[in-house]
PDB file of C-alpha atoms in Angstrom:
ATOM      1  CA  MET A   1     -48.723  -6.425   4.517  1.00 80.00           C
ATOM      2  CA  ALA A   2     -45.088  -5.279   4.817  1.00 93.00           C
ATOM      3  CA  PRO A   3     -42.546  -6.884   7.150  1.00 97.00           C
ATOM      4  CA  GLN A   4     -41.537  -4.853  10.200  1.00 98.00           C
ATOM      5  CA  ILE A   5     -38.104  -4.874  11.822  1.00 98.00           C
ATOM      6  CA  SER A   6     -37.707  -4.199  15.544  1.00 98.00           C
ATOM      7  CA  PRO A   7     -34.026  -3.963  16.590  1.00 98.00           C
ATOM      8  CA  SER A   8     -33.448  -5.120  20.154  1.00 96.00           C
ATOM      9  CA  ILE A   9     -31.498  -2.701  22.345  1.00 94.00           C
ATOM     10  CA  LEU A  10     -30.496  -5.707  24.481  1.00 92.00           C
ATOM     11  CA  SER A  11     -27.627  -5.963  21.972  1.00 94.00           C
ATOM     12  CA  ALA A  12     -26.907  -2.217  21.975  1.00 95.00           C
ATOM     13  CA  ASP A  13     -24.388  -0.304  24.079  1.00 94.00           C
ATOM     14  CA  PHE A  14     -26.345   0.610  27.228  1.00 92.00           C
ATOM     15  CA  ALA A  15     -24.011   3.554  27.908  1.00 93.00           C
ATOM     16  CA  ARG A  16     -25.021   5.119  24.567  1.00 95.00           C
ATOM     17  CA  LEU A  17     -28.698   4.233  24.219  1.00 94.00           C
ATOM     18  CA  ALA A  18     -29.787   7.530  22.647  1.00 95.00           C
ATOM     19  CA  GLU A  19     -27.106   7.213  19.945  1.00 96.00           C
ATOM     20  CA  GLU A  20     -27.874   3.519  19.455  1.00 96.00           C
ATOM     21  CA  ALA A  21     -31.563   4.384  18.952  1.00 96.00           C
ATOM     22  CA  LYS A  22     -30.602   6.998  16.343  1.00 96.00           C
ATOM     23  CA  ALA A  23     -28.420   4.431  14.540  1.00 97.00           C
ATOM     24  CA  VAL A  24     -31.563   2.455  13.600  1.00 97.00           C
ATOM     25  CA  GLU A  25     -33.975   5.311  12.867  1.00 92.00           C
ATOM     26  CA  GLY A  26     -35.144   3.526   9.711  1.00 94.00           C
ATOM     27  CA  ALA A  27     -36.503   0.653  11.815  1.00 98.00           C
ATOM     28  CA  ASP A  28     -40.246   0.195  12.360  1.00 98.00           C
ATOM     29  CA  TRP A  29     -39.868  -0.251  16.114  1.00 98.00           C
ATOM     30  CA  LEU A  30     -37.242  -0.220  18.827  1.00 98.00           C
ATOM     31  CA  HIS A  31     -37.530  -3.423  20.877  1.00 98.00           C
ATOM     32  CA  VAL A  32     -36.958  -2.831  24.592  1.00 97.00           C
ATOM     33  CA  ASP A  33     -36.281  -5.972  26.646  1.00 96.00           C
ATOM     34  CA  VAL A  34     -37.414  -5.513  30.245  1.00 97.00           C
ATOM     35  CA  MET A  35     -36.151  -8.303  32.536  1.00 96.00           C
ATOM     36  CA  ASP A  36     -36.630  -8.508  36.302  1.00 96.00           C
ATOM     37  CA  ASN A  37     -34.292 -11.368  37.345  1.00 94.00           C
ATOM     38  CA  HIS A  38     -37.363 -13.309  38.525  1.00 96.00           C
ATOM     39  CA  PHE A  39     -39.337 -14.371  35.444  1.00 95.00           C
ATOM     40  CA  VAL A  40     -36.019 -14.703  33.603  1.00 95.00           C
ATOM     41  CA  PRO A  41     -32.499 -15.027  35.064  1.00 92.00           C
ATOM     42  CA  ASN A  42     -31.325 -11.612  33.913  1.00 93.00           C
ATOM     43  CA  LEU A  43     -31.822  -7.986  34.910  1.00 93.00           C
ATOM     44  CA  THR A  44     -31.953  -5.197  32.339  1.00 93.00           C
ATOM     45  CA  LEU A  45     -33.879  -1.952  32.586  1.00 92.00           C
ATOM     46  CA  GLY A  46     -37.203  -0.516  33.714  1.00 93.00           C
ATOM     47  CA  VAL A  47     -39.646   2.373  33.528  1.00 96.00           C
ATOM     48  CA  PRO A  48     -37.151   5.285  33.924  1.00 95.00           C
ATOM     49  CA  VAL A  49     -35.011   4.075  30.996  1.00 95.00           C
ATOM     50  CA  VAL A  50     -38.115   3.651  28.822  1.00 97.00           C
ATOM     51  CA  GLU A  51     -39.164   7.230  29.691  1.00 97.00           C
ATOM     52  CA  SER A  52     -35.718   8.506  28.679  1.00 96.00           C
ATOM     53  CA  LEU A  53     -35.688   6.480  25.454  1.00 96.00           C
ATOM     54  CA  ALA A  54     -39.144   7.757  24.494  1.00 97.00           C
ATOM     55  CA  ARG A  55     -37.780  11.306  24.714  1.00 96.00           C
ATOM     56  CA  ALA A  56     -34.610  10.420  22.779  1.00 95.00           C
ATOM     57  CA  THR A  57     -36.129   8.789  19.690  1.00 96.00           C
ATOM     58  CA  ASP A  58     -39.069   9.136  17.311  1.00 96.00           C
ATOM     59  CA  THR A  59     -39.001   5.378  16.616  1.00 97.00           C
ATOM     60  CA  PRO A  60     -41.974   3.781  18.403  1.00 98.00           C
ATOM     61  CA  LEU A  61     -41.038   1.654  21.416  1.00 98.00           C
ATOM     62  CA  ASP A  62     -41.969  -2.026  21.512  1.00 97.00           C
ATOM     63  CA  CYS A  63     -41.583  -3.056  25.186  1.00 98.00           C
ATOM     64  CA  HIS A  64     -41.253  -6.779  25.858  1.00 98.00           C
ATOM     65  CA  LEU A  65     -41.874  -7.420  29.569  1.00 98.00           C
ATOM     66  CA  MET A  66     -40.103 -10.572  30.725  1.00 97.00           C
ATOM     67  CA  ILE A  67     -41.244  -9.933  34.272  1.00 97.00           C
ATOM     68  CA  GLU A  68     -43.426 -11.306  37.017  1.00 97.00           C
ATOM     69  CA  ALA A  69     -46.704  -9.498  37.828  1.00 97.00           C
ATOM     70  CA  PRO A  70     -47.150  -7.827  34.409  1.00 98.00           C
ATOM     71  CA  ASP A  71     -50.786  -7.124  35.397  1.00 98.00           C
ATOM     72  CA  ARG A  72     -49.383  -4.618  37.883  1.00 97.00           C
ATOM     73  CA  TRP A  73     -46.502  -3.188  35.854  1.00 97.00           C
ATOM     74  CA  ALA A  74     -47.475  -3.215  32.166  1.00 97.00           C
ATOM     75  CA  PRO A  75     -49.743  -0.114  32.295  1.00 97.00           C
ATOM     76  CA  GLN A  76     -46.818   1.918  33.670  1.00 97.00           C
ATOM     77  CA  TYR A  77     -44.826   1.189  30.522  1.00 98.00           C
ATOM     78  CA  VAL A  78     -47.598   2.696  28.389  1.00 98.00           C
ATOM     79  CA  GLU A  79     -47.500   5.783  30.605  1.00 98.00           C
ATOM     80  CA  ALA A  80     -43.692   5.840  30.206  1.00 98.00           C
ATOM     81  CA  GLY A  81     -44.096   6.155  26.428  1.00 98.00           C
ATOM     82  CA  ALA A  82     -44.246   2.603  25.045  1.00 98.00           C
ATOM     83  CA  ASP A  83     -46.321   2.309  21.857  1.00 98.00           C
ATOM     84  CA  SER A  84     -46.627  -1.474  22.150  1.00 98.00           C
ATOM     85  CA  VAL A  85     -46.436  -3.529  25.359  1.00 98.00           C
ATOM     86  CA  THR A  86     -45.909  -7.289  25.370  1.00 98.00           C
ATOM     87  CA  PHE A  87     -46.607  -9.374  28.468  1.00 98.00           C
ATOM     88  CA  HIS A  88     -45.908 -13.078  28.934  1.00 98.00           C
ATOM     89  CA  VAL A  89     -49.029 -15.209  29.254  1.00 98.00           C
ATOM     90  CA  GLU A  90     -47.123 -17.481  31.660  1.00 98.00           C
ATOM     91  CA  ALA A  91     -46.783 -14.563  34.087  1.00 98.00           C
ATOM     92  CA  ALA A  92     -50.127 -12.782  33.605  1.00 98.00           C
ATOM     93  CA  THR A  93     -52.981 -13.400  36.044  1.00 98.00           C
ATOM     94  CA  ALA A  94     -55.745 -11.979  33.847  1.00 98.00           C
ATOM     95  CA  PRO A  95     -54.452 -11.671  30.279  1.00 98.00           C
ATOM     96  CA  VAL A  96     -57.705 -10.425  28.711  1.00 98.00           C
ATOM     97  CA  ARG A  97     -58.166  -7.717  31.317  1.00 98.00           C
ATOM     98  CA  LEU A  98     -54.505  -6.715  30.967  1.00 98.00           C
ATOM     99  CA  ALA A  99     -54.668  -6.539  27.157  1.00 98.00           C
ATOM    100  CA  ARG A 100     -57.786  -4.353  27.413  1.00 98.00           C
ATOM    101  CA  GLU A 101     -56.091  -2.067  29.934  1.00 98.00           C
ATOM    102  CA  ILE A 102     -53.015  -1.641  27.698  1.00 98.00           C
ATOM    103  CA  ARG A 103     -55.263  -0.816  24.732  1.00 98.00           C
ATOM    104  CA  ALA A 104     -57.393   1.565  26.803  1.00 98.00           C
ATOM    105  CA  LYS A 105     -54.254   3.512  27.715  1.00 98.00           C
ATOM    106  CA  GLY A 106     -53.469   3.926  24.012  1.00 98.00           C
ATOM    107  CA  ALA A 107     -50.827   1.294  23.223  1.00 98.00           C
ATOM    108  CA  ARG A 108     -50.902  -1.912  21.198  1.00 98.00           C
ATOM    109  CA  ALA A 109     -51.435  -4.992  23.378  1.00 98.00           C
ATOM    110  CA  SER A 110     -49.228  -7.991  22.732  1.00 98.00           C
ATOM    111  CA  MET A 111     -48.902 -11.407  24.361  1.00 98.00           C
ATOM    112  CA  ALA A 112     -45.724 -13.526  24.373  1.00 98.00           C
ATOM    113  CA  LEU A 113     -45.298 -17.289  24.579  1.00 98.00           C
ATOM    114  CA  ARG A 114     -42.147 -19.068  25.740  1.00 97.00           C
ATOM    115  CA  PRO A 115     -40.943 -21.908  23.480  1.00 97.00           C
ATOM    116  CA  ALA A 116     -42.661 -24.629  25.551  1.00 97.00           C
ATOM    117  CA  THR A 117     -46.018 -22.791  25.769  1.00 98.00           C
ATOM    118  CA  PRO A 118     -48.509 -23.971  23.118  1.00 98.00           C
ATOM    119  CA  ILE A 119     -50.684 -21.481  21.256  1.00 98.00           C
ATOM    120  CA  GLU A 120     -53.845 -23.598  21.077  1.00 98.00           C
ATOM    121  CA  PRO A 121     -55.151 -22.962  24.639  1.00 98.00           C
ATOM    122  CA  TYR A 122     -55.146 -19.223  23.902  1.00 97.00           C
ATOM    123  CA  GLU A 123     -57.024 -19.264  20.596  1.00 98.00           C
ATOM    124  CA  ASP A 124     -60.058 -17.520  22.111  1.00 97.00           C
ATOM    125  CA  LEU A 125     -57.855 -14.664  23.404  1.00 97.00           C
ATOM    126  CA  LEU A 126     -56.477 -13.696  20.002  1.00 98.00           C
ATOM    127  CA  PRO A 127     -59.174 -11.091  19.160  1.00 98.00           C
ATOM    128  CA  GLU A 128     -58.139  -9.180  22.319  1.00 98.00           C
ATOM    129  CA  LEU A 129     -54.599  -8.683  21.019  1.00 98.00           C
ATOM    130  CA  ASP A 130     -52.811  -6.518  18.460  1.00 98.00           C
ATOM    131  CA  MET A 131     -49.747  -8.751  18.290  1.00 98.00           C
ATOM    132  CA  LEU A 132     -48.637 -12.207  19.368  1.00 98.00           C
ATOM    133  CA  LEU A 133     -44.964 -12.921  20.105  1.00 98.00           C
ATOM    134  CA  ILE A 134     -43.560 -16.407  19.571  1.00 98.00           C
ATOM    135  CA  MET A 135     -40.216 -16.690  21.374  1.00 98.00           C
ATOM    136  CA  THR A 136     -37.710 -18.521  19.160  1.00 97.00           C
ATOM    137  CA  VAL A 137     -35.227 -18.852  22.043  1.00 96.00           C
ATOM    138  CA  GLU A 138     -35.703 -19.162  25.811  1.00 94.00           C
ATOM    139  CA  PRO A 139     -36.214 -15.583  27.043  1.00 91.00           C
ATOM    140  CA  GLY A 140     -33.528 -14.050  29.225  1.00 85.00           C
ATOM    141  CA  PHE A 141     -30.380 -13.545  27.167  1.00 80.00           C
ATOM    142  CA  GLY A 142     -29.398 -12.103  23.806  1.00 77.00           C
ATOM    143  CA  GLY A 143     -27.244 -13.852  21.242  1.00 79.00           C
ATOM    144  CA  GLN A 144     -28.845 -17.293  21.519  1.00 87.00           C
ATOM    145  CA  ALA A 145     -29.177 -19.685  18.574  1.00 93.00           C
ATOM    146  CA  PHE A 146     -32.540 -19.765  16.781  1.00 96.00           C
ATOM    147  CA  LEU A 147     -34.777 -22.734  17.661  1.00 97.00           C
ATOM    148  CA  ASP A 148     -35.950 -24.276  14.376  1.00 97.00           C
ATOM    149  CA  ILE A 149     -38.455 -26.382  16.324  1.00 96.00           C
ATOM    150  CA  MET A 150     -40.538 -23.207  16.739  1.00 98.00           C
ATOM    151  CA  LEU A 151     -41.344 -22.965  13.005  1.00 98.00           C
ATOM    152  CA  PRO A 152     -44.352 -25.355  13.182  1.00 98.00           C
ATOM    153  CA  LYS A 153     -45.734 -23.290  16.080  1.00 98.00           C
ATOM    154  CA  ILE A 154     -45.399 -20.108  14.003  1.00 98.00           C
ATOM    155  CA  ARG A 155     -47.297 -21.857  11.178  1.00 98.00           C
ATOM    156  CA  ARG A 156     -50.077 -23.043  13.511  1.00 98.00           C
ATOM    157  CA  THR A 157     -50.395 -19.567  14.996  1.00 98.00           C
ATOM    158  CA  ARG A 158     -50.674 -17.992  11.537  1.00 98.00           C
ATOM    159  CA  GLU A 159     -53.383 -20.541  10.656  1.00 97.00           C
ATOM    160  CA  LEU A 160     -55.377 -19.568  13.769  1.00 98.00           C
ATOM    161  CA  ILE A 161     -55.032 -15.856  12.924  1.00 97.00           C
ATOM    162  CA  SER A 162     -56.275 -16.528   9.371  1.00 96.00           C
ATOM    163  CA  LYS A 163     -59.073 -18.789  10.598  1.00 96.00           C
ATOM    164  CA  HIS A 164     -60.514 -15.934  12.671  1.00 96.00           C
ATOM    165  CA  GLY A 165     -59.815 -13.272  10.031  1.00 96.00           C
ATOM    166  CA  LEU A 166     -57.792 -11.164  12.473  1.00 97.00           C
ATOM    167  CA  GLU A 167     -55.503  -8.202  11.768  1.00 95.00           C
ATOM    168  CA  LEU A 168     -53.036  -9.610  14.267  1.00 97.00           C
ATOM    169  CA  TRP A 169     -49.295  -9.113  13.887  1.00 98.00           C
ATOM    170  CA  LEU A 170     -47.135 -12.185  14.491  1.00 98.00           C
ATOM    171  CA  GLN A 171     -43.741 -11.361  15.970  1.00 98.00           C
ATOM    172  CA  VAL A 172     -40.702 -13.607  16.407  1.00 98.00           C
ATOM    173  CA  ASP A 173     -37.873 -12.887  18.833  1.00 97.00           C
ATOM    174  CA  GLY A 174     -34.641 -14.803  19.351  1.00 95.00           C
ATOM    175  CA  GLY A 175     -31.825 -15.690  16.979  1.00 95.00           C
ATOM    176  CA  VAL A 176     -33.425 -13.787  14.089  1.00 97.00           C
ATOM    177  CA  SER A 177     -30.723 -12.985  11.517  1.00 97.00           C
ATOM    178  CA  ALA A 178     -29.986 -13.005   7.789  1.00 97.00           C
ATOM    179  CA  SER A 179     -29.751 -16.806   7.973  1.00 97.00           C
ATOM    180  CA  THR A 180     -33.084 -17.392   9.802  1.00 97.00           C
ATOM    181  CA  ILE A 181     -35.452 -14.503   8.919  1.00 98.00           C
ATOM    182  CA  GLU A 182     -36.641 -16.054   5.638  1.00 97.00           C
ATOM    183  CA  ARG A 183     -37.768 -19.231   7.389  1.00 97.00           C
ATOM    184  CA  CYS A 184     -39.683 -17.175   9.949  1.00 98.00           C
ATOM    185  CA  ALA A 185     -41.397 -15.119   7.241  1.00 98.00           C
ATOM    186  CA  GLU A 186     -42.260 -18.202   5.210  1.00 97.00           C
ATOM    187  CA  ALA A 187     -43.811 -19.781   8.330  1.00 97.00           C
ATOM    188  CA  GLY A 188     -46.052 -16.768   8.989  1.00 97.00           C
ATOM    189  CA  ALA A 189     -44.198 -14.108  10.983  1.00 98.00           C
ATOM    190  CA  ASP A 190     -44.424 -10.472   9.865  1.00 97.00           C
ATOM    191  CA  VAL A 191     -42.685  -8.613  12.735  1.00 98.00           C
ATOM    192  CA  PHE A 192     -39.056  -9.522  13.426  1.00 98.00           C
ATOM    193  CA  VAL A 193     -36.984  -8.706  16.504  1.00 98.00           C
ATOM    194  CA  ALA A 194     -33.262  -8.683  15.683  1.00 97.00           C
ATOM    195  CA  GLY A 195     -30.575  -7.934  18.249  1.00 94.00           C
ATOM    196  CA  SER A 196     -27.007  -8.892  17.428  1.00 94.00           C
ATOM    197  CA  ALA A 197     -27.900  -9.187  13.707  1.00 96.00           C
ATOM    198  CA  VAL A 198     -28.478  -5.399  13.764  1.00 97.00           C
ATOM    199  CA  TYR A 199     -26.264  -4.020  16.525  1.00 97.00           C
ATOM    200  CA  GLY A 200     -23.429  -6.440  15.755  1.00 95.00           C
ATOM    201  CA  ALA A 201     -23.301  -5.139  12.172  1.00 97.00           C
ATOM    202  CA  SER A 202     -20.887  -2.410  11.085  1.00 97.00           C
ATOM    203  CA  ASP A 203     -23.866  -0.422   9.731  1.00 97.00           C
ATOM    204  CA  PRO A 204     -26.986  -1.097  11.856  1.00 97.00           C
ATOM    205  CA  ALA A 205     -29.281   0.948   9.589  1.00 97.00           C
ATOM    206  CA  GLU A 206     -28.180  -1.043   6.545  1.00 98.00           C
ATOM    207  CA  ALA A 207     -28.679  -4.297   8.499  1.00 98.00           C
ATOM    208  CA  VAL A 208     -32.292  -3.258   9.204  1.00 98.00           C
ATOM    209  CA  ARG A 209     -32.878  -2.476   5.539  1.00 98.00           C
ATOM    210  CA  ALA A 210     -31.355  -5.771   4.376  1.00 98.00           C
ATOM    211  CA  LEU A 211     -33.359  -7.837   6.887  1.00 98.00           C
ATOM    212  CA  ARG A 212     -36.582  -6.109   5.828  1.00 98.00           C
ATOM    213  CA  GLU A 213     -35.818  -6.805   2.184  1.00 98.00           C
ATOM    214  CA  GLN A 214     -35.094 -10.485   2.915  1.00 97.00           C
ATOM    215  CA  ALA A 215     -38.291 -10.915   4.930  1.00 98.00           C
ATOM    216  CA  GLY A 216     -40.344  -9.133   2.270  1.00 97.00           C
ATOM    217  CA  ALA A 217     -39.038 -11.371  -0.500  1.00 97.00           C
ATOM    218  CA  SER A 218     -39.835 -14.460   1.556  1.00 96.00           C
ATOM    219  CA  MET A 219     -43.325 -13.201   2.488  1.00 95.00           C
ATOM    220  CA  ALA A 220     -44.080 -12.433  -1.160  1.00 94.00           C
ATOM    221  CA  LYS A 221     -43.685 -16.141  -1.935  1.00 93.00           C
ATOM    222  CA  ALA A 222     -45.301 -17.456   1.260  1.00 91.00           C
ATOM    223  CA  SER A 223     -48.457 -19.486   0.886  1.00 86.00           C
ATOM    224  CA  TRP A 224     -50.042 -18.053   4.042  1.00 90.00           C
ATOM    225  CA  LEU A 225     -50.220 -14.596   2.489  1.00 82.00           C
ATOM    226  CA  HIS A 226     -51.780 -15.783  -0.763  1.00 75.00           C
ATOM    227  CA  ASP A 227     -54.173 -18.479   0.435  1.00 64.00           C
ATOM    228  CA  HIS A 228     -56.303 -15.992   2.397  1.00 54.00           C
TER     229      HIS A 228
END
């Protein structure tokens, strides 16, 4: 199991998205933050931009929908070219049906939890998902400080994944950087969204490589990977 790095274009230059996507071509994913100014107090981009990005890069798109009514909108992001679509369980009406619809359209289905949302009530849903996203900041804005209080939740989520023997990726998003990625990996995360840590660097591609190396070294020593 190798760590995956997903640079967030929320921290990129929106006037140069095609070039910014090319600057991180060594990344595993390109994380696309979709915000509607309702579910979160910010407005970013939507389906047309995702369609354009899908044409401009070979890096698979990881669309994180911080929007109301994802049951209605999420399938359109698969059609727009997203390879993975994440919806927030707090906003979804029928999360199992939605995850199945995303998968049926050919993308990976992922479910996100805000910091205050516990994982335990959703244990039975985990087999329906390809990835689970633990937010390590309040969704809505880039550049926030990492919430250390989320580390126990990452650990508990990893324990549930192991308990059920699932091939489920565990993603973290928010304040992930060279100073926090090792703690996330040690706790059980294997997919890492990094915004300013990548796009704020003088060499974004090198930042991706360095973060992946850091996470890999931490995962290699992590008990969760060796106990199961």
